[in-house]
Amino acid sequence: MDAQKVDMFMMMNSKYFESHHLNAVREKLLTLDESKWGYVQTMQLKDPTTSIIVSLLGGGLGIDRFMIGDTGMGIGKLLTCGGLGIWTIIDWFLIMGATREKNMETFQNTFY
């Protein structure tokens, strides 16, 4: 794929991935055919900022985990009222990283 398109994608979407994944994402995009550009543009990545806001407002009910696709953890938080509040507070610090990891997982499932 054209390096200019890859750089544009990286500038626009770097907040969706952990910093240590950015090089792997860039290298994979450079090896893709031009025909895959449509897939790259239409990938549905979750916003970590939205995840932290949802976690602050509805984390005790597991809504944040349901939103990023962790259904099992969402059910666990829902049934335990956020682990009696402890799990909810821990997730305030971890949810943005978990969202970025899920985005990387989505990227890998799409292009590997």
Coordinates of C-alpha atoms in Angstrom, one line a residue:
M1 CA 0.0 0.0 0.0
D2 CA 1.1 3.6 -0.6
A3 CA 3.2 5.0 2.2
Q4 CA 1.3 8.3 2.1
K5 CA -2.0 6.5 2.7
V6 CA -0.5 4.5 5.6
D7 CA 0.9 7.6 7.2
M8 CA -2.4 9.3 6.9
F9 CA -4.2 6.3 8.5
M10 CA -1.6 6.2 11.3
M11 CA -2.0 10.0 12.1
M12 CA -5.8 9.7 12.2
N13 CA -6.1 6.5 14.1
S14 CA -3.0 6.2 16.4
K15 CA -5.2 6.9 19.5
Y16 CA -7.0 3.6 18.9
F17 CA -3.9 1.5 19.4
E18 CA -1.3 1.1 22.2
S19 CA 2.0 2.8 21.4
H20 CA 3.9 -0.4 21.2
H21 CA 1.5 -1.7 18.5
L22 CA 1.8 1.2 16.2
N23 CA 4.9 -0.1 14.4
A24 CA 3.4 -3.5 13.8
V25 CA 0.2 -1.8 12.4
R26 CA 2.2 0.4 10.1
E27 CA 4.3 -2.5 8.8
K28 CA 1.3 -4.6 8.1
L29 CA -0.5 -1.8 6.3
L30 CA 2.6 -1.2 4.1
T31 CA 2.5 -4.9 3.0
L32 CA -1.2 -4.8 2.0
D33 CA -2.5 -4.5 -1.5
E34 CA -4.2 -1.3 -2.7
S35 CA -7.4 -3.3 -3.0
K36 CA -7.5 -3.6 0.9
W37 CA -7.6 0.2 1.4
G38 CA -11.5 0.1 1.5
Y39 CA -11.3 -2.4 4.4
V40 CA -8.8 -0.2 6.2
Q41 CA -11.0 2.9 5.9
T42 CA -14.1 1.1 7.1
M43 CA -12.7 -0.7 10.1
Q44 CA -14.9 -0.2 13.2
L45 CA -12.5 0.8 16.0
K46 CA -13.7 1.6 19.5
D47 CA -12.7 5.0 21.0
P48 CA -10.8 4.7 24.3
T49 CA -12.1 8.1 25.4
T50 CA -15.7 7.0 25.0
S51 CA -14.9 3.9 26.9
I52 CA -13.6 5.8 29.9
I53 CA -16.6 8.1 29.9
V54 CA -19.0 5.1 29.8
S55 CA -16.9 3.4 32.5
L56 CA -17.3 6.4 34.8
L57 CA -21.0 6.6 34.2
G58 CA -22.1 3.0 33.9
G59 CA -19.1 0.9 34.8
G60 CA -20.9 -0.6 37.8
L61 CA -23.3 -2.3 35.5
G62 CA -20.6 -3.6 33.1
I63 CA -21.8 -1.4 30.2
D64 CA -18.1 -0.5 29.5
R65 CA -17.1 -4.1 29.1
F66 CA -20.2 -4.9 27.0
M67 CA -19.3 -2.0 24.7
I68 CA -15.8 -3.2 23.9
G69 CA -16.9 -6.8 23.4
D70 CA -15.9 -8.4 26.7
T71 CA -19.3 -10.0 27.2
G72 CA -18.2 -12.4 30.0
M73 CA -16.6 -9.7 32.0
G74 CA -19.6 -7.5 31.5
I75 CA -22.0 -10.1 32.8
G76 CA -19.6 -10.6 35.8
K77 CA -19.7 -6.9 36.6
L78 CA -23.4 -6.7 36.1
L79 CA -24.1 -9.7 38.5
T80 CA -21.7 -8.5 41.2
C81 CA -22.6 -4.7 40.9
G82 CA -19.1 -4.0 39.7
G83 CA -17.4 -6.3 42.2
L84 CA -19.0 -4.3 45.0
G85 CA -17.5 -1.2 43.4
I86 CA -13.9 -2.4 43.6
W87 CA -13.9 -3.8 40.0
T88 CA -15.5 -0.6 38.8
I89 CA -12.7 1.5 40.3
I90 CA -10.0 -0.8 38.9
D91 CA -11.6 -0.6 35.4
W92 CA -11.4 3.2 35.5
F93 CA -7.7 2.8 35.1
L94 CA -7.7 -0.3 32.8
I95 CA -10.5 0.3 30.4
M96 CA -8.7 2.5 27.9
G97 CA -5.9 0.0 27.6
A98 CA -8.4 -2.8 27.2
T99 CA -10.1 -0.9 24.5
R100 CA -6.9 -0.4 22.6
E101 CA -6.0 -4.1 22.9
K102 CA -9.5 -5.0 21.5
N103 CA -8.8 -2.7 18.6
M104 CA -5.5 -4.4 17.9
E105 CA -7.3 -7.8 18.1
T106 CA -9.8 -6.5 15.6
F107 CA -7.0 -5.3 13.3
Q108 CA -5.2 -8.6 13.5
N109 CA -8.4 -10.6 12.8
T110 CA -9.1 -8.5 9.8
F111 CA -5.7 -8.5 8.1
Y112 CA -3.8 -11.5 9.3

